[in-house]
Amino acid sequence: MVVPNALVIAWKALRRNRMQTALTMLGMTIGVATVLTMIALGSGAQKAIQDQVKAAGMNMLLVTAGNYQAQRERPPDDAIEMGRLHNPEVEMQPHLQLAMFHPEDDPFAVHDHPTSRQRLGDAEAGLGAAATLTLDDAEAVRKIKGVQYAVEGVHENVHVASGDTRWFTRVHGDGSALPEIRRSWKFTHGGFFSARQQRNKDQVVVLGSIVAEKLFGDKSPVGETVTLWKQPFKVVGVVTSANWMVTPEAGDDQFDAVYLPVTTMQSLLNLSKLNDITVTTESTGDVTRVAKTITTVLRSRHGIDSNHPDDFTVTSQASKALLKGGLRPDVAQAVTGNVGGLEKVTLDQLGKTLDKSSKTMTALLASIATVSLIVGGIGIMNIMMLSVTERTREIGIRRAVGAREKEVLMQFIYESVTLSVVGGLLGILIGTVAAISISHVVQWSTSISPLSILLSFGISAAVGIFFGYYPAREASRVAPLTSLRFE
Amino acid sequence: MNPVISVRSLTKTYHVGEHQVHALRSISLDVYPGEFVSVIGPSGSGKSTLMHILGCLDQPTSGQYFLDGRDVSRLSDDEISLVRNKQIGFVFQGFNLLTRTSALENVELPLLYGTGNVSAAERRKRAMAALKSVGLESRWDHHTNQLSGGQQQRVAIARALLNNPSILLADEPTGNLDSKTSIEVMEIFQSLQRERGITIVLITHELDVAAYGSRIMTFKDGNILSDVANDSRRHASGELESLPVPAEGVL
C-alpha cells in the first residue's frame, strides 16, 4: 500500500523540480552511456583481435611434403652419449633423442662440405621437392576428428596472359574450401570455384587482385578468358584482402597469384602429388592434438616404421602467420625481436598472452566504468543532499499532514532511484546509438550484449539506492516542527 | 459531553544555552466539540508552543494530553503521524503549501499518506469537493504562486479539512492577509464551526481576530491568564455584506 503511494509522491516531487531532475539525470545518462559505449567498443576490439588472430591462422596447420630433419647415420661405436634430448612440447622421434658426438669431432664445426650435405641426405629429406602427399592423404586428414577444413595445395610459377598482356606470378592449385580458411579474403568480383568445378577439372581461375589489375585494369575480369600454359581458363572471381592490416602487393603470395582447382592443375601438369595440405581445426586449443593425430595417420598411410623419420612436416601456422599473415612488418619485427625463437612459441603460450591482454583490457574498461558510475552516483547524492536542505520546509509540510518517517525515507529513495534508473535507461539508449554509429564511422566491430544492457540497468538502480539512502535518511530525520519553522 | 481536547498539568521547558525557558507552566484546559477557541497573548506567552503540542508537532516536557480521550503525548512517531493525518487539520500563517504544485495536488496531499489506499480518481474527487467548499474549484489547476494570499490560505484550509479532522488548529491564519481577506477566512472558520461542528483552536495576537471565537483564552508567561466565553462575538458573514465593494485591482 505504502510503496505505490511513495512512488507517486516521488514522481510528483521530481516533476516539481524539472530542471534539477533533468540535470541530475544527465549526469547518470552520460555515465551509463559512457560505460556502455566503452564496453561495446572494448569487447568489439577484443573480438576483432580474436577474429584477426583466427584469420591469421591460430587454428591452422600446414602439412608439407618432405622433411627438413635429416636421418642421421647410426653413430660410431666409440661415440660418447651426451644425454637425452628432451622437448616436452614435441614428441621427438626416438632415433633423434640421443645426443651423441664422436670424440674426434668438433661439435661446433660447421659442415659445409658437399659430402656433409650428402650425409644429411638431401634426397631423402626432400627439401620441399619431395612428392609424398596425395589427394587421398588429404581425404584421410579431413576425416580426423577436430579437423574443420583440409585443403590440398600444389604451387608453381606461371605466365598468365590475357591478349598481349602477360604477367609472371604464382599459381596455386587448391581445394574449393580455401576461402573458408582464408578468413581475411573478400571477393571484389565473382567468387571462388565450386566443388563441382573442382570435381569436373574445369578450366576456371580465380585471380588475385594484383593479377586482375595488371591484366584487366579497373575492368571486371569475371567471364573473361586468360591463358595459362597455353590453355584457356575462364575467370570466375577476383580476390583481395578484407583485413585492414594486409594490403595486396605485387610479389606477395596471396593476391599476386592465381588459383585453380587442384584437380585441374594436377591433370594439366601431369602431377599426382601435392606440395602441401592446409588444415584448420575446429578449436584453437585443439591444434596440438590434431597435429599429433595427423602425424600418426600419415605415418601409417605412408608405411613408415618407428625407426624412420616422417616424410612430411607438420607445422603450426601461428608463428608464420604472425610474421606474414596479419601483422605489419614493423610490428612483426618488434614481436620477433622480443621473442628469441618465435618458432618455439607454442599456441598455448600465444593463447595465454592473448587471454592476458584481453583481461587487461577488461580490467581497464571495468575501472573506467566504475569511475564514471561513482561520479554519476556522487552527483545524485550531492543533489539529494542539497535537496534535503532546500526542501526542509516541504518535508515539514508532508510530516504535518501525516507523512511517517518511513514514507519520507521512501520518497527520497524513490526519487534517487528514479533519477538513476531513468537516467540509466536514457544512457543505455544513447550508448547503444553511439556504439552503433561509432562502429559505422570507424568500421570497428562493436558488440552490445543483452548482458551488458542488463548490467548497466542493474548498476544504475543500485547506484540510486546506495547513494540515495543517506540523504533520504537525513530527510526522514528532520523533525516536523523545526522544518516548519525553517524559512 | 467529553472534551475533544483535554490537557492536564502540561509543561514545556526549552534549554537555550545555560538558560531554561519555561514556555508552558503546568497548563490544564478542556476544549469541547464544536467550540471555537481563540488563544490570545503576546509573543513568547507560550501560545504557539501550546498549538504545536496540541497539533502533535512537539512533545511536552511533562503532563498529559488527551485527544478524543486518548493520551497522545507518549505515542510512537508512526502513531503520531497517523493522528496528524486523520484527526488534526493545520492552517499556518505562512500557508505552508508546496510550491510549483497545483492547488488540487496540494489539497490531495493528506490522502497520499496514512492508512488505506485511495485511488487517484477518489483522491481527485475528494480534493475537488474540498476546494469547492472553500470556493476555489475553478482554480484547481493553478500553481500556488499564481494565487493570492487569501486564495492560498483557502487552499490550506481545504487541505486541512480533507480527512474530516476532529480539530482544526490555526496559527495566526490572518497574519499575512489584509483585513478584508482576513474577514473572508474567518467567515470560512465560523461557517465550518456552525455547519459541520468542527472544533477550532485559533492562535492570534490580535484582539479583533480573537473576537470571532466563541471562547477567548488569554496567555501570559506560559500561564493561562483568563479563559472566558466571548459575549461580544464578531460575525464575519454580516461584516462581509456591509463592506464597501472595492474597485478592481485594489486587492
Tab-separated table of C-alpha atoms in Angstrom, chain B residues 28-227:
chain	number	residue	atom	x	y	z
B	28	SER	CA	-4.728	22.448	32.233
B	29	LEU	CA	-7.606	23.035	29.895
B	30	ASP	CA	-10.525	21.313	28.157
B	31	VAL	CA	-11.977	22.049	24.773
B	32	TYR	CA	-15.397	20.592	23.936
B	33	PRO	CA	-16.609	19.538	20.480
B	34	GLY	CA	-17.915	22.380	18.362
B	35	GLU	CA	-16.101	25.091	20.297
B	36	PHE	CA	-14.211	27.913	18.556
B	37	VAL	CA	-11.422	28.814	20.995
B	38	SER	CA	-9.305	31.871	20.371
B	39	VAL	CA	-5.963	31.793	22.163
B	40	ILE	CA	-4.521	35.248	22.532
B	41	GLY	CA	-1.361	36.559	24.076
B	42	PRO	CA	1.815	38.470	23.305
B	43	SER	CA	4.692	36.728	21.598
B	44	GLY	CA	6.605	34.493	23.989
B	45	SER	CA	3.499	33.819	26.049
B	46	GLY	CA	3.538	30.117	25.144
B	47	LYS	CA	0.502	30.083	22.876
B	48	SER	CA	2.436	28.815	19.853
B	49	THR	CA	4.092	26.116	21.965
B	50	LEU	CA	0.636	25.009	23.086
B	51	MET	CA	-0.524	24.868	19.492
B	52	HIS	CA	2.493	22.728	18.500
B	53	ILE	CA	1.829	20.287	21.308
B	54	LEU	CA	-1.913	20.200	20.556
B	55	GLY	CA	-1.021	19.539	16.910
B	56	CYS	CA	1.353	16.695	17.861
B	57	LEU	CA	4.236	18.526	16.185
B	58	ASP	CA	6.070	18.722	19.503
B	59	GLN	CA	6.160	16.697	22.696
B	60	PRO	CA	5.518	18.165	26.160
B	61	THR	CA	8.207	18.043	28.837
B	62	SER	CA	5.647	16.720	31.307
B	63	GLY	CA	1.907	16.437	31.704
B	64	GLN	CA	-0.765	14.668	29.706
B	65	TYR	CA	-2.641	15.445	26.535
B	66	PHE	CA	-5.804	13.525	25.695
B	67	LEU	CA	-7.134	13.866	22.160
B	68	ASP	CA	-10.585	12.300	21.846
B	69	GLY	CA	-9.887	10.562	25.163
B	70	ARG	CA	-6.552	9.060	24.033
B	71	ASP	CA	-3.235	10.039	25.607
B	72	VAL	CA	-1.216	11.131	22.590
B	73	SER	CA	1.758	12.637	24.442
B	74	ARG	CA	3.602	9.298	24.578
B	75	LEU	CA	2.802	7.760	21.188
B	76	SER	CA	5.394	6.474	18.714
B	77	ASP	CA	6.288	8.592	15.714
B	78	ASP	CA	4.258	6.419	13.344
B	79	GLU	CA	1.150	6.639	15.555
B	80	ILE	CA	1.536	10.404	15.962
B	81	SER	CA	1.881	10.773	12.190
B	82	LEU	CA	-1.400	8.955	11.784
B	83	VAL	CA	-3.048	11.237	14.390
B	84	ARG	CA	-1.845	14.298	12.451
B	85	ASN	CA	-3.121	12.741	9.255
B	86	LYS	CA	-6.616	11.798	10.443
B	87	GLN	CA	-7.571	13.871	13.469
B	88	ILE	CA	-5.873	17.226	13.094
B	89	GLY	CA	-6.014	19.877	10.412
B	90	PHE	CA	-3.445	22.670	10.319
B	91	VAL	CA	-3.683	26.194	8.970
B	92	PHE	CA	-0.490	28.230	9.254
B	93	GLN	CA	0.395	31.888	8.969
B	94	GLY	CA	2.756	31.145	6.092
B	95	PHE	CA	0.204	28.850	4.352
B	96	ASN	CA	2.815	26.081	4.010
B	97	LEU	CA	1.729	24.926	0.592
B	98	LEU	CA	4.009	23.036	-1.791
B	99	THR	CA	5.400	25.419	-4.369
B	100	ARG	CA	5.258	24.668	-8.108
B	101	THR	CA	2.350	22.360	-7.376
B	102	SER	CA	-1.272	22.817	-8.350
B	103	ALA	CA	-3.934	23.685	-5.769
B	104	LEU	CA	-5.542	20.299	-6.339
B	105	GLU	CA	-2.349	18.355	-5.699
B	106	ASN	CA	-1.727	20.361	-2.531
B	107	VAL	CA	-5.185	19.501	-1.254
B	108	GLU	CA	-4.720	15.809	-2.160
B	109	LEU	CA	-1.562	15.533	-0.082
B	110	PRO	CA	-3.028	14.058	3.156
B	111	LEU	CA	-4.633	11.246	1.149
B	112	LEU	CA	-1.207	10.100	-0.069
B	113	TYR	CA	-0.241	9.295	3.493
B	114	GLY	CA	-1.777	7.342	6.334
B	115	THR	CA	-3.585	4.040	6.182
B	116	GLY	CA	-5.806	2.856	3.407
B	117	ASN	CA	-5.029	3.106	-0.258
B	118	VAL	CA	-7.071	5.762	-2.010
B	119	SER	CA	-7.245	5.549	-5.787
B	120	ALA	CA	-6.117	8.504	-7.872
B	121	ALA	CA	-9.682	9.147	-9.052
B	122	GLU	CA	-11.012	9.072	-5.493
B	123	ARG	CA	-8.251	11.431	-4.330
B	124	ARG	CA	-9.113	13.850	-7.053
B	125	LYS	CA	-12.830	13.680	-6.335
B	126	ARG	CA	-12.396	14.375	-2.640
B	127	ALA	CA	-9.869	17.150	-3.220
B	128	MET	CA	-12.194	18.839	-5.713
B	129	ALA	CA	-15.030	18.654	-3.176
B	130	ALA	CA	-12.824	20.265	-0.528
B	131	LEU	CA	-11.751	23.008	-2.951
B	132	LYS	CA	-15.401	23.614	-3.776
B	133	SER	CA	-16.243	24.055	-0.093
B	134	VAL	CA	-13.785	26.971	0.066
B	135	GLY	CA	-14.977	28.348	-3.275
B	136	LEU	CA	-11.819	27.658	-5.274
B	137	GLU	CA	-12.892	24.819	-7.568
B	138	SER	CA	-12.307	26.960	-10.659
B	139	ARG	CA	-8.660	27.482	-9.672
B	140	TRP	CA	-7.820	23.807	-9.080
B	141	ASP	CA	-5.030	23.694	-11.656
B	142	HIS	CA	-3.396	26.984	-10.640
B	143	HIS	CA	0.006	26.741	-9.074
B	144	THR	CA	0.232	28.202	-5.595
B	145	ASN	CA	2.338	31.152	-6.743
B	146	GLN	CA	-0.451	32.101	-9.139
B	147	LEU	CA	-2.894	32.513	-6.255
B	148	SER	CA	-3.420	35.490	-3.940
B	149	GLY	CA	-2.686	35.205	-0.222
B	150	GLY	CA	-6.343	34.718	0.658
B	151	GLN	CA	-6.724	32.051	-2.027
B	152	GLN	CA	-3.608	30.269	-0.794
B	153	GLN	CA	-4.962	30.259	2.744
B	154	ARG	CA	-8.240	28.817	1.458
B	155	VAL	CA	-6.309	26.043	-0.329
B	156	ALA	CA	-4.577	25.356	3.005
B	157	ILE	CA	-7.963	25.174	4.733
B	158	ALA	CA	-9.258	22.772	2.081
B	159	ARG	CA	-6.214	20.585	2.686
B	160	ALA	CA	-6.734	20.703	6.452
B	161	LEU	CA	-10.345	19.585	6.074
B	162	LEU	CA	-9.750	16.738	3.643
B	163	ASN	CA	-9.648	13.898	6.176
B	164	ASN	CA	-12.544	15.344	8.256
B	165	PRO	CA	-10.376	16.028	11.325
B	166	SER	CA	-11.891	16.432	14.756
B	167	ILE	CA	-9.964	19.647	15.394
B	168	LEU	CA	-8.695	22.448	13.202
B	169	LEU	CA	-5.614	24.235	14.533
B	170	ALA	CA	-4.922	27.675	13.107
B	171	ASP	CA	-1.692	29.512	13.921
B	172	GLU	CA	-2.054	33.229	13.064
B	173	PRO	CA	-4.013	32.366	9.907
B	174	THR	CA	-4.628	36.022	9.107
B	175	GLY	CA	-1.120	37.232	9.913
B	176	ASN	CA	-0.149	37.615	6.269
B	177	LEU	CA	-3.548	38.784	4.991
B	178	ASP	CA	-5.214	42.166	4.606
B	179	SER	CA	-8.280	42.967	6.652
B	180	LYS	CA	-10.869	42.011	4.046
B	181	THR	CA	-9.335	38.614	3.246
B	182	SER	CA	-8.908	38.089	6.979
B	183	ILE	CA	-12.632	38.505	7.404
B	184	GLU	CA	-13.214	36.067	4.499
B	185	VAL	CA	-11.048	33.432	6.183
B	186	MET	CA	-12.811	33.983	9.495
B	187	GLU	CA	-16.116	33.583	7.684
B	188	ILE	CA	-14.980	30.159	6.488
B	189	PHE	CA	-13.949	29.190	10.024
B	190	GLN	CA	-17.237	30.336	11.527
B	191	SER	CA	-19.297	28.510	8.918
B	192	LEU	CA	-17.229	25.343	9.460
B	193	GLN	CA	-17.984	25.554	13.159
B	194	ARG	CA	-21.632	26.361	12.543
B	195	GLU	CA	-22.400	23.894	9.733
B	196	ARG	CA	-20.007	20.998	10.362
B	197	GLY	CA	-19.475	21.348	14.088
B	198	ILE	CA	-15.702	21.329	13.728
B	199	THR	CA	-13.705	22.233	16.819
B	200	ILE	CA	-11.377	25.143	16.094
B	201	VAL	CA	-8.398	26.409	18.084
B	202	LEU	CA	-7.206	29.756	16.736
B	203	ILE	CA	-3.917	31.291	17.859
B	204	THR	CA	-3.560	35.024	17.377
B	205	HIS	CA	-2.102	38.092	18.974
B	206	GLU	CA	-4.774	40.438	17.635
B	207	LEU	CA	-7.807	41.039	19.821
B	208	ASP	CA	-10.150	41.850	16.931
B	209	VAL	CA	-9.307	38.485	15.276
B	210	ALA	CA	-9.745	36.635	18.569
B	211	ALA	CA	-13.193	38.197	18.807
B	212	TYR	CA	-14.502	35.800	16.127
B	213	GLY	CA	-14.175	32.906	18.592
B	214	SER	CA	-16.841	31.655	20.935
B	215	ARG	CA	-14.361	31.466	23.794
B	216	ILE	CA	-11.252	33.539	24.430
B	217	MET	CA	-8.240	32.234	26.326
B	218	THR	CA	-5.502	34.697	27.249
B	219	PHE	CA	-1.934	33.545	27.740
B	220	LYS	CA	0.900	35.270	29.506
B	221	ASP	CA	4.332	33.937	30.505
B	222	GLY	CA	3.290	30.336	29.980
B	223	ASN	CA	0.175	30.586	32.132
B	224	ILE	CA	-3.498	30.946	31.308
B	225	LEU	CA	-4.394	34.451	32.435
B	226	SER	CA	-8.100	34.236	31.678
B	227	ASP	CA	-10.498	31.829	29.963
